[in-house]
Coordinates of C-alpha atoms and ligand atoms in Angstrom, one line a residue:
Chain A
X252 CA 30.8 -49.9 -174.4
X253 CA 29.9 -53.2 -172.9
X254 CA 32.4 -54.6 -170.1
X255 CA 31.8 -57.8 -168.7
X256 CA 33.8 -58.2 -165.2
X257 CA 34.5 -62.1 -164.2
X258 CA 30.9 -63.2 -165.7
X259 CA 29.6 -66.8 -165.0
X260 CA 26.5 -68.6 -165.4
X261 CA 25.8 -71.4 -163.9
X262 CA 22.5 -73.8 -164.3
X263 CA 21.0 -75.8 -161.8
X264 CA 18.8 -78.3 -163.6
X265 CA 17.9 -81.8 -161.9
X266 CA 20.5 -81.8 -159.6
X267 CA 23.3 -81.1 -162.0
X268 CA 25.0 -78.4 -162.1
X269 CA 26.0 -77.3 -165.9
X270 CA 28.5 -74.1 -166.1
X271 CA 27.3 -72.1 -169.1
X272 CA 30.0 -69.4 -168.7
X273 CA 33.0 -69.3 -166.9
X274 CA 34.4 -66.3 -165.4
X275 CA 34.3 -64.6 -168.4
X276 CA 36.1 -60.7 -168.5
X277 CA 35.4 -58.8 -171.6
X278 CA 35.6 -55.2 -173.0
X279 CA 33.8 -54.0 -176.1
X280 CA 34.6 -50.7 -177.6
X281 CA 32.3 -48.3 -178.7
X282 CA 31.5 -48.5 -182.4
X283 CA 33.2 -52.1 -182.6
X284 CA 32.0 -55.4 -184.4
X285 CA 33.0 -57.8 -182.0
X286 CA 32.7 -61.5 -182.7
X287 CA 32.6 -64.5 -180.5
X288 CA 33.4 -67.7 -182.0
X289 CA 32.8 -71.1 -180.7
X290 CA 31.9 -74.9 -181.2
X291 CA 28.1 -75.5 -180.4
X292 CA 27.5 -75.5 -176.7
X293 CA 30.6 -73.4 -175.9
X294 CA 28.7 -71.2 -174.1
X295 CA 28.1 -68.2 -176.6
X296 CA 24.7 -67.7 -176.5
X297 CA 24.6 -67.7 -172.8
X298 CA 27.3 -65.1 -172.8
X299 CA 25.3 -62.8 -175.0
X300 CA 22.4 -63.3 -173.5
X301 CA 24.0 -61.8 -170.0
X302 CA 24.9 -58.6 -172.1
X303 CA 20.8 -57.9 -171.9
X304 CA 20.0 -59.8 -168.9
X305 CA 17.8 -62.1 -170.4
X306 CA 19.9 -64.4 -168.7
X307 CA 21.0 -63.4 -165.2
X308 CA 24.8 -64.0 -164.5
X309 CA 25.4 -66.1 -161.4
X310 CA 28.3 -63.5 -160.7
X311 CA 30.0 -60.7 -161.9
X312 CA 29.2 -57.5 -163.5
X313 CA 27.4 -56.4 -166.7
X314 CA 28.1 -53.0 -167.6
X315 CA 26.4 -51.6 -170.8
X316 CA 26.9 -48.0 -171.9
X317 CA 27.9 -47.1 -168.2
X318 CA 25.2 -48.7 -166.5
X319 CA 25.1 -51.7 -164.1
X320 CA 22.6 -54.0 -165.4
X321 CA 22.3 -56.1 -162.7
X322 CA 21.3 -53.7 -160.1
X323 CA 18.4 -52.4 -161.9
X324 CA 15.0 -52.9 -161.0
X325 CA 12.9 -54.5 -163.7
X326 CA 11.3 -51.2 -164.9
X327 CA 14.7 -49.6 -165.3
X328 CA 16.0 -52.5 -167.0
X329 CA 13.0 -52.5 -169.5
X330 CA 14.3 -48.9 -170.3
X331 CA 18.1 -50.2 -170.4
X332 CA 16.9 -53.2 -172.9
X333 CA 15.4 -50.5 -175.2
X334 CA 18.9 -49.4 -176.1
X335 CA 20.2 -52.7 -176.7
X336 CA 18.7 -54.7 -179.8
X337 CA 18.6 -58.2 -180.0
X338 CA 18.5 -60.5 -183.1
X339 CA 18.4 -64.3 -183.4
X340 CA 19.0 -67.3 -185.6
X341 CA 15.5 -67.8 -185.5
X342 CA 14.0 -64.6 -186.1
X343 CA 11.4 -64.8 -183.4
X344 CA 8.8 -62.4 -185.5
X345 CA 5.4 -62.6 -184.1
X346 CA 3.6 -64.6 -186.5
X347 CA 0.0 -63.1 -186.1
X348 CA 1.7 -59.5 -186.9
X349 CA 2.5 -57.8 -190.3
X350 CA 6.3 -57.1 -190.8
X351 CA 4.9 -53.4 -189.9
X352 CA 3.5 -54.2 -187.0
X353 CA 6.5 -56.4 -185.8
X354 CA 8.8 -53.4 -186.0
X355 CA 6.0 -51.1 -184.5
X356 CA 5.7 -53.4 -181.5
X357 CA 9.3 -52.5 -180.2
X358 CA 8.2 -48.9 -180.7
X359 CA 4.9 -49.4 -178.7
X360 CA 7.4 -51.2 -175.8
X361 CA 9.4 -48.1 -175.3
X362 CA 5.9 -45.6 -175.2
X363 CA 6.2 -44.1 -178.5
X364 CA 2.4 -43.0 -180.1
X365 CA 0.8 -44.3 -182.5
X366 CA 1.2 -42.1 -185.5
X367 CA 5.3 -42.0 -184.8
X368 CA 5.4 -45.8 -184.3
X369 CA 3.9 -46.1 -188.0
X370 CA 6.2 -43.4 -189.4
X371 CA 9.1 -44.7 -187.6
X372 CA 8.5 -48.1 -188.7
X373 CA 7.8 -47.6 -192.2
X374 CA 11.3 -45.8 -191.9
X375 CA 13.0 -48.8 -190.6
X376 CA 11.7 -50.7 -193.2
X377 CA 13.3 -48.8 -195.8
X378 CA 16.5 -49.1 -194.2
X379 CA 16.6 -52.4 -194.2
X380 CA 15.1 -52.6 -197.7
X381 CA 11.8 -54.1 -197.3
X382 CA 9.2 -51.3 -197.1
X383 CA 7.3 -52.7 -200.0
X384 CA 6.8 -56.0 -197.7
X385 CA 5.2 -53.8 -194.5
X386 CA 1.8 -55.1 -194.8
X387 CA 3.1 -58.9 -195.3
X388 CA 3.2 -61.8 -192.4
X389 CA 6.2 -63.1 -191.8
X390 CA 5.1 -66.9 -193.1
X391 CA 5.3 -64.9 -196.8
X392 CA 8.7 -64.0 -196.2
X393 CA 12.0 -65.3 -197.0
X394 CA 15.1 -66.1 -194.2
X395 CA 17.0 -63.3 -195.5
X396 CA 13.6 -61.1 -195.4
X397 CA 12.7 -62.4 -192.0
X398 CA 16.2 -61.6 -190.7
X399 CA 15.7 -57.8 -192.2
X400 CA 12.5 -57.4 -190.3
X401 CA 14.0 -58.6 -187.2
X402 CA 17.0 -56.3 -187.6
X403 CA 14.4 -53.2 -188.3
X404 CA 12.7 -54.3 -184.9
X405 CA 15.8 -54.3 -183.3
X406 CA 17.0 -51.1 -184.5
X407 CA 13.6 -49.3 -183.5
X408 CA 14.6 -47.4 -180.6
X409 CA 17.8 -46.2 -181.7
X410 CA 19.8 -48.6 -179.4
X411 CA 23.6 -48.1 -179.1
X412 CA 24.5 -51.7 -178.9
X413 CA 23.1 -54.5 -181.0
X414 CA 23.5 -58.2 -179.9
X415 CA 23.6 -60.9 -182.9
X416 CA 22.8 -64.8 -181.7
X417 CA 24.0 -66.6 -184.5
X418 CA 22.2 -64.6 -187.0
X419 CA 23.0 -65.7 -190.4
X420 CA 23.3 -69.5 -189.3
X421 CA 20.3 -70.4 -190.7
X422 CA 20.6 -68.7 -193.9
X423 CA 22.3 -69.6 -197.3
X424 CA 25.8 -68.1 -198.2
X425 CA 24.1 -65.7 -200.5
X426 CA 22.0 -64.5 -197.7
X427 CA 24.4 -64.4 -195.3
X428 CA 26.3 -62.3 -197.4
X429 CA 24.1 -59.6 -197.5
X430 CA 22.7 -59.8 -194.0
X431 CA 26.5 -59.4 -193.2
X432 CA 26.7 -55.8 -195.5
X433 CA 23.9 -54.7 -193.9
X434 CA 25.2 -55.6 -190.4
X435 CA 28.2 -53.7 -192.0
X436 CA 26.4 -51.0 -193.1
X437 CA 24.5 -49.8 -189.7
X438 CA 27.7 -50.1 -187.6
X439 CA 29.4 -47.6 -190.0
X440 CA 26.0 -45.2 -190.8
X441 CA 24.4 -45.6 -187.2
X442 CA 27.9 -45.8 -185.2
X443 CA 26.1 -49.3 -183.8
X444 CA 28.2 -51.2 -181.5
X445 CA 27.7 -55.2 -182.6
X446 CA 28.2 -58.2 -180.7
X447 CA 28.0 -61.0 -183.2
X448 CA 28.3 -64.8 -182.0
X449 CA 28.9 -67.6 -184.4
X450 CA 30.1 -70.9 -185.3
X451 CA 31.7 -69.7 -188.5
X452 CA 35.1 -68.0 -188.4
X453 CA 34.2 -66.8 -191.9
X454 CA 31.6 -64.6 -190.6
X455 CA 34.1 -63.1 -188.2
X456 CA 36.7 -62.3 -190.9
X457 CA 34.0 -60.7 -192.8
X458 CA 33.0 -58.1 -190.8
X459 CA 34.4 -58.3 -187.0
X460 CA 37.1 -55.7 -185.7
X461 CA 37.9 -57.7 -183.0
X462 CA 37.2 -61.5 -181.7
X463 CA 37.1 -63.8 -179.0
X464 CA 37.2 -67.5 -179.1
X465 CA 35.3 -69.5 -176.5
X466 CA 35.5 -73.0 -175.1
X467 CA 33.7 -74.9 -172.4
X468 CA 32.5 -71.5 -171.1
X469 CA 35.6 -69.8 -171.1
X470 CA 37.3 -67.5 -173.5
X471 CA 40.4 -68.7 -174.5
X472 CA 41.6 -66.0 -177.1
X473 CA 40.6 -62.5 -178.0
X474 CA 42.2 -59.8 -180.2
X475 CA 41.6 -58.0 -183.1
X476 CA 40.5 -60.3 -186.0
X477 CA 43.9 -59.7 -188.1
X478 CA 46.0 -60.6 -185.4
X479 CA 44.1 -63.7 -184.7
X480 CA 43.9 -64.5 -188.2
X481 CA 47.8 -63.9 -188.9
X482 CA 49.1 -65.5 -185.0
X483 CA 46.4 -67.8 -183.6
X484 CA 48.1 -69.1 -180.4
X485 CA 45.3 -71.6 -179.0
X486 CA 44.7 -74.6 -180.8
X487 CA 40.8 -73.7 -181.0
X488 CA 41.4 -70.9 -182.5
X489 CA 43.8 -72.3 -185.2
X490 CA 41.3 -74.8 -186.1
X491 CA 38.9 -72.2 -186.4
X492 CA 41.1 -70.6 -188.8
X493 CA 41.8 -73.2 -190.9
X494 CA 38.3 -73.5 -191.6
X495 CA 38.8 -70.1 -193.5
X496 CA 42.3 -70.3 -194.8
X497 CA 43.4 -73.5 -195.4
X498 CA 46.8 -74.5 -196.2
X499 CA 46.9 -78.3 -195.8
X500 CA 48.9 -79.9 -198.6
X501 CA 47.4 -83.2 -199.6
X502 CA 49.8 -85.8 -198.1
X503 CA 50.3 -87.3 -201.2
X504 CA 51.9 -84.1 -202.7
X505 CA 54.1 -83.9 -199.3
X506 CA 55.5 -87.3 -199.8
X507 CA 56.4 -86.7 -203.1
X508 CA 58.6 -83.3 -201.8
X509 CA 62.0 -84.1 -200.7
X510 CA 63.1 -80.3 -199.6
X511 CA 62.1 -78.8 -196.4
X512 CA 58.5 -77.6 -196.3
X513 CA 57.5 -74.1 -194.7
X514 CA 54.7 -72.2 -194.0
X515 CA 54.7 -68.5 -193.7
X516 CA 52.4 -65.7 -192.8
X517 CA 53.0 -62.5 -194.5
X518 CA 51.3 -59.6 -192.9
X519 CA 50.2 -56.3 -194.8
X520 CA 51.2 -55.2 -197.8
X521 CA 53.3 -57.0 -200.6
X522 CA 56.4 -55.3 -199.7
X523 CA 57.3 -58.7 -197.5
X524 CA 57.2 -60.8 -200.4
X525 CA 60.3 -59.2 -202.0
X526 CA 61.6 -59.5 -198.7
X527 CA 61.4 -63.1 -198.9
X528 CA 62.3 -63.4 -202.5
X529 CA 65.8 -61.1 -202.0
X530 CA 66.3 -63.2 -199.0
X531 CA 66.3 -66.5 -200.5
X532 CA 68.1 -65.3 -203.5
X533 CA 70.7 -64.1 -201.4
X534 CA 70.9 -67.6 -199.6
X535 CA 71.0 -69.6 -202.9
X536 CA 68.0 -71.1 -202.2
X537 CA 65.6 -72.3 -204.1
X538 CA 61.5 -71.8 -203.3
X539 CA 58.8 -73.8 -205.1
X540 CA 55.4 -72.3 -204.1
X541 CA 53.0 -74.8 -203.2
X542 CA 50.3 -73.0 -201.9
X543 CA 49.5 -69.3 -201.8
X544 CA 46.9 -67.1 -201.2
X545 CA 46.3 -63.5 -200.1
X546 CA 43.4 -62.9 -197.8
X547 CA 41.8 -59.6 -196.9
X548 CA 40.5 -59.4 -193.4
X549 CA 39.8 -55.5 -192.2
X550 CA 41.0 -54.6 -195.3
X551 CA 44.3 -55.7 -194.5
X552 CA 46.1 -58.3 -196.4
X553 CA 47.5 -61.3 -195.0
X554 CA 49.4 -63.8 -197.2
X555 CA 49.6 -67.3 -196.5
X556 CA 52.3 -69.5 -198.5
X557 CA 53.3 -72.9 -198.6
X558 CA 56.8 -73.1 -199.6
X559 CA 59.5 -76.1 -200.7
X560 CA 63.0 -75.0 -199.6
X561 CA 65.6 -76.8 -201.6
X562 CA 69.6 -76.1 -201.6
X563 CA 72.1 -77.1 -198.9
X564 CA 70.9 -77.8 -195.5
X565 CA 73.0 -75.5 -193.8
X566 CA 72.0 -72.4 -196.1
X567 CA 68.3 -73.5 -195.5
X568 CA 68.2 -73.6 -192.0
X569 CA 70.0 -70.2 -192.0
X570 CA 67.6 -68.6 -194.7
X571 CA 64.6 -70.4 -192.2
X572 CA 66.3 -68.5 -189.1
X573 CA 66.2 -65.2 -191.0
X574 CA 62.9 -65.4 -192.3
X575 CA 61.5 -66.1 -188.7
X576 CA 63.1 -62.7 -187.4
X577 CA 61.8 -60.5 -190.4
X578 CA 58.3 -62.2 -190.6
X579 CA 57.6 -63.9 -187.5
X580 CA 55.5 -66.5 -188.6
X581 CA 57.4 -69.4 -189.9
X582 CA 56.5 -72.9 -189.4
X583 CA 58.4 -76.1 -190.8
X584 CA 56.2 -78.2 -191.9
X585 CA 58.6 -81.3 -192.9
X586 CA 61.8 -81.4 -192.9
X587 CA 64.3 -82.0 -195.9
X588 CA 64.5 -85.6 -196.9
X589 CA 66.8 -85.5 -199.5
X590 CA 69.4 -87.3 -197.5
X591 CA 67.0 -89.9 -196.5
X592 CA 66.5 -90.2 -200.3
X593 CA 70.6 -90.6 -200.7
X594 CA 70.5 -93.0 -198.0
X595 CA 67.8 -95.2 -199.5
X596 CA 69.6 -95.2 -203.1
X597 CA 73.1 -96.1 -201.2
X598 CA 71.6 -99.5 -199.7
Chain B
X143 CA -45.7 -87.8 -186.6
X144 CA -46.2 -84.1 -187.5
X145 CA -48.7 -83.7 -185.0
X146 CA -46.3 -85.6 -182.4
X147 CA -43.8 -82.8 -183.5
X148 CA -46.7 -79.8 -183.2
X149 CA -47.8 -81.3 -179.9
X150 CA -44.0 -81.3 -178.7
X151 CA -43.2 -77.8 -180.3
X152 CA -43.8 -75.2 -177.3
X153 CA -41.8 -77.9 -174.8
X154 CA -39.2 -78.4 -177.5
X155 CA -38.8 -74.7 -177.9
X156 CA -38.4 -73.6 -174.2
X157 CA -36.0 -76.5 -173.7
X158 CA -33.8 -75.3 -176.5
X159 CA -33.8 -71.8 -175.2
X160 CA -32.5 -73.2 -171.7
X161 CA -29.7 -75.1 -172.9
X162 CA -28.8 -72.3 -174.5
X163 CA -28.8 -70.1 -171.6
X164 CA -26.8 -72.6 -169.6
X165 CA -24.3 -72.9 -172.2
X166 CA -24.4 -69.4 -172.8
X167 CA -23.7 -68.4 -169.4
X168 CA -21.0 -71.0 -168.9
X169 CA -19.3 -69.8 -172.2
X170 CA -19.4 -66.3 -171.3
X171 CA -18.0 -67.0 -167.6
X172 CA -15.2 -69.5 -169.0
X173 CA -13.9 -66.9 -171.3
X174 CA -14.1 -63.8 -168.2
X175 CA -12.9 -66.0 -165.8
X176 CA -10.6 -68.8 -167.6
X177 CA -9.1 -66.8 -170.4
X178 CA -7.0 -65.0 -167.5
X179 CA -6.8 -67.8 -165.5
X180 CA -5.2 -69.8 -168.5
X181 CA -2.6 -66.9 -169.2
X182 CA -1.5 -66.6 -165.5
X183 CA -1.1 -70.4 -165.6
X184 CA 1.5 -69.7 -168.5
X185 CA 3.4 -66.6 -167.6
X186 CA 4.1 -67.9 -164.2
X187 CA 5.2 -71.3 -165.6
X188 CA 9.2 -71.9 -165.1
X189 CA 11.2 -69.7 -167.3
X190 CA 8.6 -67.7 -168.1
X191 CA 8.8 -63.8 -167.6
X192 CA 6.2 -63.8 -164.9
X193 CA 7.9 -67.0 -163.4
X194 CA 6.3 -67.8 -159.9
X195 CA 6.1 -71.3 -158.4
X196 CA 3.7 -70.5 -155.7
X197 CA 1.0 -68.7 -157.6
X198 CA 1.5 -71.8 -160.3
X199 CA 1.1 -74.3 -157.9
X200 CA -1.6 -72.8 -156.1
X201 CA -3.7 -72.5 -159.2
X202 CA -2.7 -75.9 -160.6
X203 CA -4.0 -77.4 -157.9
X204 CA -7.3 -75.7 -157.8
X205 CA -7.9 -76.1 -161.3
X206 CA -6.6 -79.9 -161.4
X207 CA -9.3 -80.5 -158.4
X208 CA -12.4 -79.0 -159.9
X209 CA -11.4 -80.9 -163.0
X210 CA -11.2 -84.0 -161.6
X211 CA -14.7 -84.2 -159.7
X212 CA -17.2 -85.7 -162.1
X213 CA -19.7 -82.9 -163.3
X214 CA -22.8 -84.5 -161.7
X215 CA -21.2 -84.5 -158.3
X216 CA -19.6 -81.2 -159.2
X217 CA -23.0 -80.3 -159.5
X218 CA -24.9 -81.4 -156.3
X219 CA -21.7 -80.6 -154.3
X220 CA -22.5 -77.2 -155.4
X221 CA -26.0 -76.9 -154.5
X222 CA -25.7 -74.6 -151.4
X223 CA -23.2 -72.2 -153.5
X224 CA -25.7 -72.2 -156.0
X225 CA -28.8 -71.7 -153.7
X226 CA -26.7 -69.0 -151.7
X227 CA -26.1 -66.9 -154.8
X228 CA -29.4 -67.7 -157.2
X229 CA -31.7 -68.2 -154.4
X230 CA -32.6 -71.7 -156.0
X231 CA -31.1 -75.0 -157.1
X232 CA -33.5 -75.5 -160.3
X233 CA -33.8 -73.7 -163.7
X234 CA -31.1 -73.2 -166.1
X235 CA -29.6 -70.1 -164.6
X236 CA -29.0 -71.9 -161.1
X237 CA -27.8 -75.0 -163.5
X238 CA -25.4 -72.6 -165.3
X239 CA -23.3 -71.9 -161.8
X240 CA -22.1 -75.5 -162.3
X241 CA -21.8 -75.2 -165.5
X242 CA -19.4 -72.0 -165.2
X243 CA -17.5 -73.6 -162.3
X244 CA -16.6 -76.4 -164.5
X245 CA -16.0 -74.5 -167.4
X246 CA -13.6 -72.0 -166.3
X247 CA -11.1 -74.6 -165.1
X248 CA -11.6 -76.8 -168.6
X249 CA -11.4 -73.6 -170.6
X250 CA -8.2 -72.2 -168.6
X251 CA -6.2 -75.4 -169.4
X252 CA -6.9 -75.1 -173.0
X253 CA -5.8 -71.7 -173.2
X254 CA -2.5 -72.2 -171.1
X255 CA -1.9 -75.2 -173.6
X256 CA -2.5 -73.1 -176.8
X257 CA 0.0 -70.1 -175.4
X258 CA 2.3 -73.4 -175.0
X259 CA 2.3 -73.6 -178.5
X260 CA 4.2 -70.3 -179.0
X261 CA 7.5 -70.1 -180.0
X262 CA 9.5 -68.8 -176.8
X263 CA 11.8 -67.3 -178.8
X264 CA 8.8 -64.8 -179.8
X265 CA 8.2 -63.8 -175.9
X266 CA 12.3 -63.7 -175.3
X267 CA 12.4 -61.4 -178.3
X268 CA 9.5 -59.0 -176.8
X269 CA 11.8 -59.1 -173.7
X270 CA 14.6 -58.3 -175.5
X271 CA 12.7 -54.9 -176.9
X272 CA 12.1 -54.0 -173.2
X273 CA 8.1 -54.6 -173.2
X274 CA 6.4 -54.8 -170.0
X275 CA 4.6 -58.3 -168.8
X276 CA 1.4 -56.6 -169.7
X277 CA 2.2 -55.5 -173.3
X278 CA 3.5 -58.9 -174.1
X279 CA 0.6 -60.7 -172.8
X280 CA -1.9 -58.5 -174.5
X281 CA 0.2 -57.5 -177.8
X282 CA 2.2 -60.8 -178.3
X283 CA 0.5 -63.8 -176.9
X284 CA -2.9 -62.8 -177.2
X285 CA -3.0 -62.5 -180.7
X286 CA -0.5 -65.5 -181.4
X287 CA -3.2 -67.7 -179.8
X288 CA -6.3 -66.0 -180.6
X289 CA -7.0 -69.1 -183.4
X290 CA -6.6 -71.5 -180.4
X291 CA -8.8 -69.3 -178.2
X292 CA -11.5 -69.6 -180.6
X293 CA -11.1 -73.7 -181.4
X294 CA -11.1 -73.8 -177.5
X295 CA -14.4 -72.2 -176.8
X296 CA -15.9 -74.4 -179.6
X297 CA -14.7 -77.2 -177.6
X298 CA -15.9 -75.5 -174.2
X299 CA -19.3 -75.2 -175.6
X300 CA -19.4 -78.8 -176.8
X301 CA -18.2 -80.0 -173.3
X302 CA -21.1 -77.6 -171.9
X303 CA -23.6 -79.0 -174.2
X304 CA -22.9 -82.5 -172.8
X305 CA -22.5 -81.2 -169.4
X306 CA -26.0 -79.3 -169.7
X307 CA -27.6 -82.7 -170.2
X308 CA -26.7 -83.6 -166.9
X309 CA -27.6 -80.6 -165.1
X310 CA -31.1 -81.0 -166.9
X311 CA -31.3 -84.3 -165.2
X312 CA -31.4 -83.0 -161.8
X313 CA -33.6 -79.7 -162.2
X314 CA -32.0 -77.6 -164.5
X315 CA -34.2 -77.9 -167.5
X316 CA -33.1 -77.9 -171.2
X317 CA -33.1 -80.3 -173.8
X318 CA -31.5 -83.1 -171.5
X319 CA -34.1 -82.7 -169.2
X320 CA -36.9 -83.1 -172.1
X321 CA -35.0 -86.3 -173.2
X322 CA -35.0 -87.6 -169.7
X323 CA -38.3 -87.0 -168.7
X324 CA -40.0 -87.9 -171.9
X325 CA -37.7 -90.5 -173.5
X326 CA -36.5 -91.8 -170.1
X327 CA -39.4 -92.1 -167.6
X328 CA -42.0 -92.5 -170.2
X329 CA -40.7 -95.0 -173.3
X330 CA -41.5 -91.9 -175.7
X331 CA -39.0 -92.8 -178.3
X332 CA -40.0 -89.9 -180.4
X333 CA -39.2 -87.5 -178.0
X334 CA -35.9 -89.1 -177.5
X335 CA -35.0 -89.1 -181.3
X336 CA -36.1 -85.8 -181.7
X337 CA -33.7 -84.1 -178.6
X338 CA -30.9 -86.3 -180.0
X339 CA -31.1 -85.0 -183.5
X340 CA -31.5 -81.5 -182.1
X341 CA -28.1 -82.0 -180.0
X342 CA -26.5 -83.3 -182.9
X343 CA -27.4 -80.7 -185.1
X344 CA -26.6 -77.8 -182.1
X345 CA -23.5 -79.9 -181.8
X346 CA -22.7 -79.4 -185.5
X347 CA -23.9 -75.7 -185.7
X348 CA -21.4 -75.3 -182.5
X349 CA -18.3 -76.8 -184.1
X350 CA -18.6 -75.4 -187.6
X351 CA -19.0 -71.5 -186.6
X352 CA -16.2 -72.5 -184.3
X353 CA -14.0 -73.4 -186.7
X354 CA -14.8 -70.8 -189.4
X355 CA -14.5 -68.0 -186.9
X356 CA -11.0 -69.5 -186.0
X357 CA -10.1 -69.8 -189.7
X358 CA -11.1 -66.0 -190.0
X359 CA -9.1 -64.7 -187.4
X360 CA -5.9 -66.6 -188.3
X361 CA -3.1 -64.5 -189.9
X362 CA -0.1 -65.3 -191.7
Ligands
ADP634 N1 18.5 -72.9 -169.8 C1 19.6 -73.8 -169.5 N2 19.6 -75.0 -168.5 C2 20.7 -75.6 -168.6 N3 21.6 -75.7 -169.0 C3 21.7 -74.7 -170.3 C4 21.0 -73.7 -170.5 N4 21.3 -73.0 -171.4 C5 22.4 -73.3 -171.8 N5 22.7 -74.3 -171.0 C6 24.0 -75.0 -171.2 O1 25.0 -74.2 -171.5 C7 25.9 -74.7 -172.1 C8 26.5 -73.4 -173.2 O2 25.3 -73.3 -173.9 P1 25.1 -72.4 -175.2 O3 25.3 -70.5 -174.3 O4 23.6 -72.2 -175.6 O5 26.1 -72.4 -176.0 P2 26.4 -72.2 -177.5 O6 25.4 -70.9 -177.6 O7 27.7 -71.6 -177.5 O8 25.8 -73.3 -178.5 C9 26.0 -75.8 -172.7 O9 26.6 -76.8 -172.2 C10 24.4 -76.1 -172.6 O10 23.5 -77.3 -172.3
MG635 MG1 23.7 -70.6 -179.3

């Protein structure tokens, strides 16, 4: 649906060159929710704004629904923008317009006549659950309600794509959840392709089918959200995932444990867990669970466990080897220290 | 005292009307020419949707040029132009030529600066909707700055009342002319005070009305 080819955006300001987006290529499929996550200043907004040429890329190609946006004249570009909705962190509603007028404005932009505008705007407000607020002004609404209005405005011209720039970052957790649910719903019901950028991995986990991690204008990792969570490769990705799935064990606990401490990730159903218990029993290795959690990402289970394995050193090593082969993701967080202990005692 | 007032009345009435004519014409021209000029200054600014360096700097320089000339000098400087346009350089209509020329850039800058207070994001959202520049100006910028446009007109009107006194001093008529002819040349303090009070009342009324209208059009 959206394809970016070797996209770059360089800013020249006061003689200095700032790279906003650095050689990014990306393919976003029809009907998916694609997330871009990164710290502030990573270039996420710039990348998103290139997708409707709010920011004109310095280099590269932007294709949306088969149209090369960079080649369009301003008239055709306006036309193309009508089928690309956009919402923002700060909502950006016209304060002097009522809720209904704000939504109707988008329809006016595409040349819909007055009666039809009103009818359609009311329909859209219904969709976002705000029909009773039609005649109020944005200043009278809560943040979540304002974002709903801006979603209604963005959907006015039946867009194929919805771009979301930190759409939930200004909202409290409950409101964030309800906006995410709304986005998920319109994605399913209208088959809308959604691109959202955020600095919150939680948001990605919540609704994105696929995601990309961005740093210094570059995409450092991308893939299905589930795979990214199950097997992150980049250090930055790992850090982001830790904000959601935190399996760190307090130092104090770690120092008290003498066995080998391993971190395991189970993908999919719980069948894997029985593999582990069977295997450990077979090896005669004892396991203490220090941390255990199952997250559901895209309706698939992802288990994270930290265990202390005790038993004969060699056997434990073999068991870990075996686990690695079967599970893929096994990381030794702390080696067995019972030997240190006995040495210390011997002295 | 009452006698004095009755004697002065016809003259006072005439001067008052002349002032209203001068200020009124100046205001109308400010609105007709200054508003679009101010919007032009705004939309051609850097990073805006009709960004245009050349237009922005030419208009900007002309506006600054006119604004940096003291009004009394502008008035005299424009005499030939006024003469060409109206056929005379005396009377309130002739004086309103210079007043208009001064009011246009004055109001344009006010319009520009109220437009700058608009959240850029709102304009950006409109661009993202695929709205044309004209629709953005008419349907987003204009309603957002309406209260500012009215307060701006109030400020312009009050400045014009002040300028009109200067114009009056060199043949424009109006309250200022009256004050100078009687108060200054004939040391008639009664006329002086009366005109001052009249001007104060006029300014207060303009200010109050302007504030009131600005408040009524302010939505949200
Ligand atoms: N209009 C601009 N002029 C100059 N530099 C800019 C501009 N917009 C963004 N940048 C720079 O580009 C980089 C990426 O910014 P941005 O895309 O806003 O990051 P993010 O949305 O990930 O926080 C930053 O270093 C920022 O300073
Ligand atoms: Mg940003």
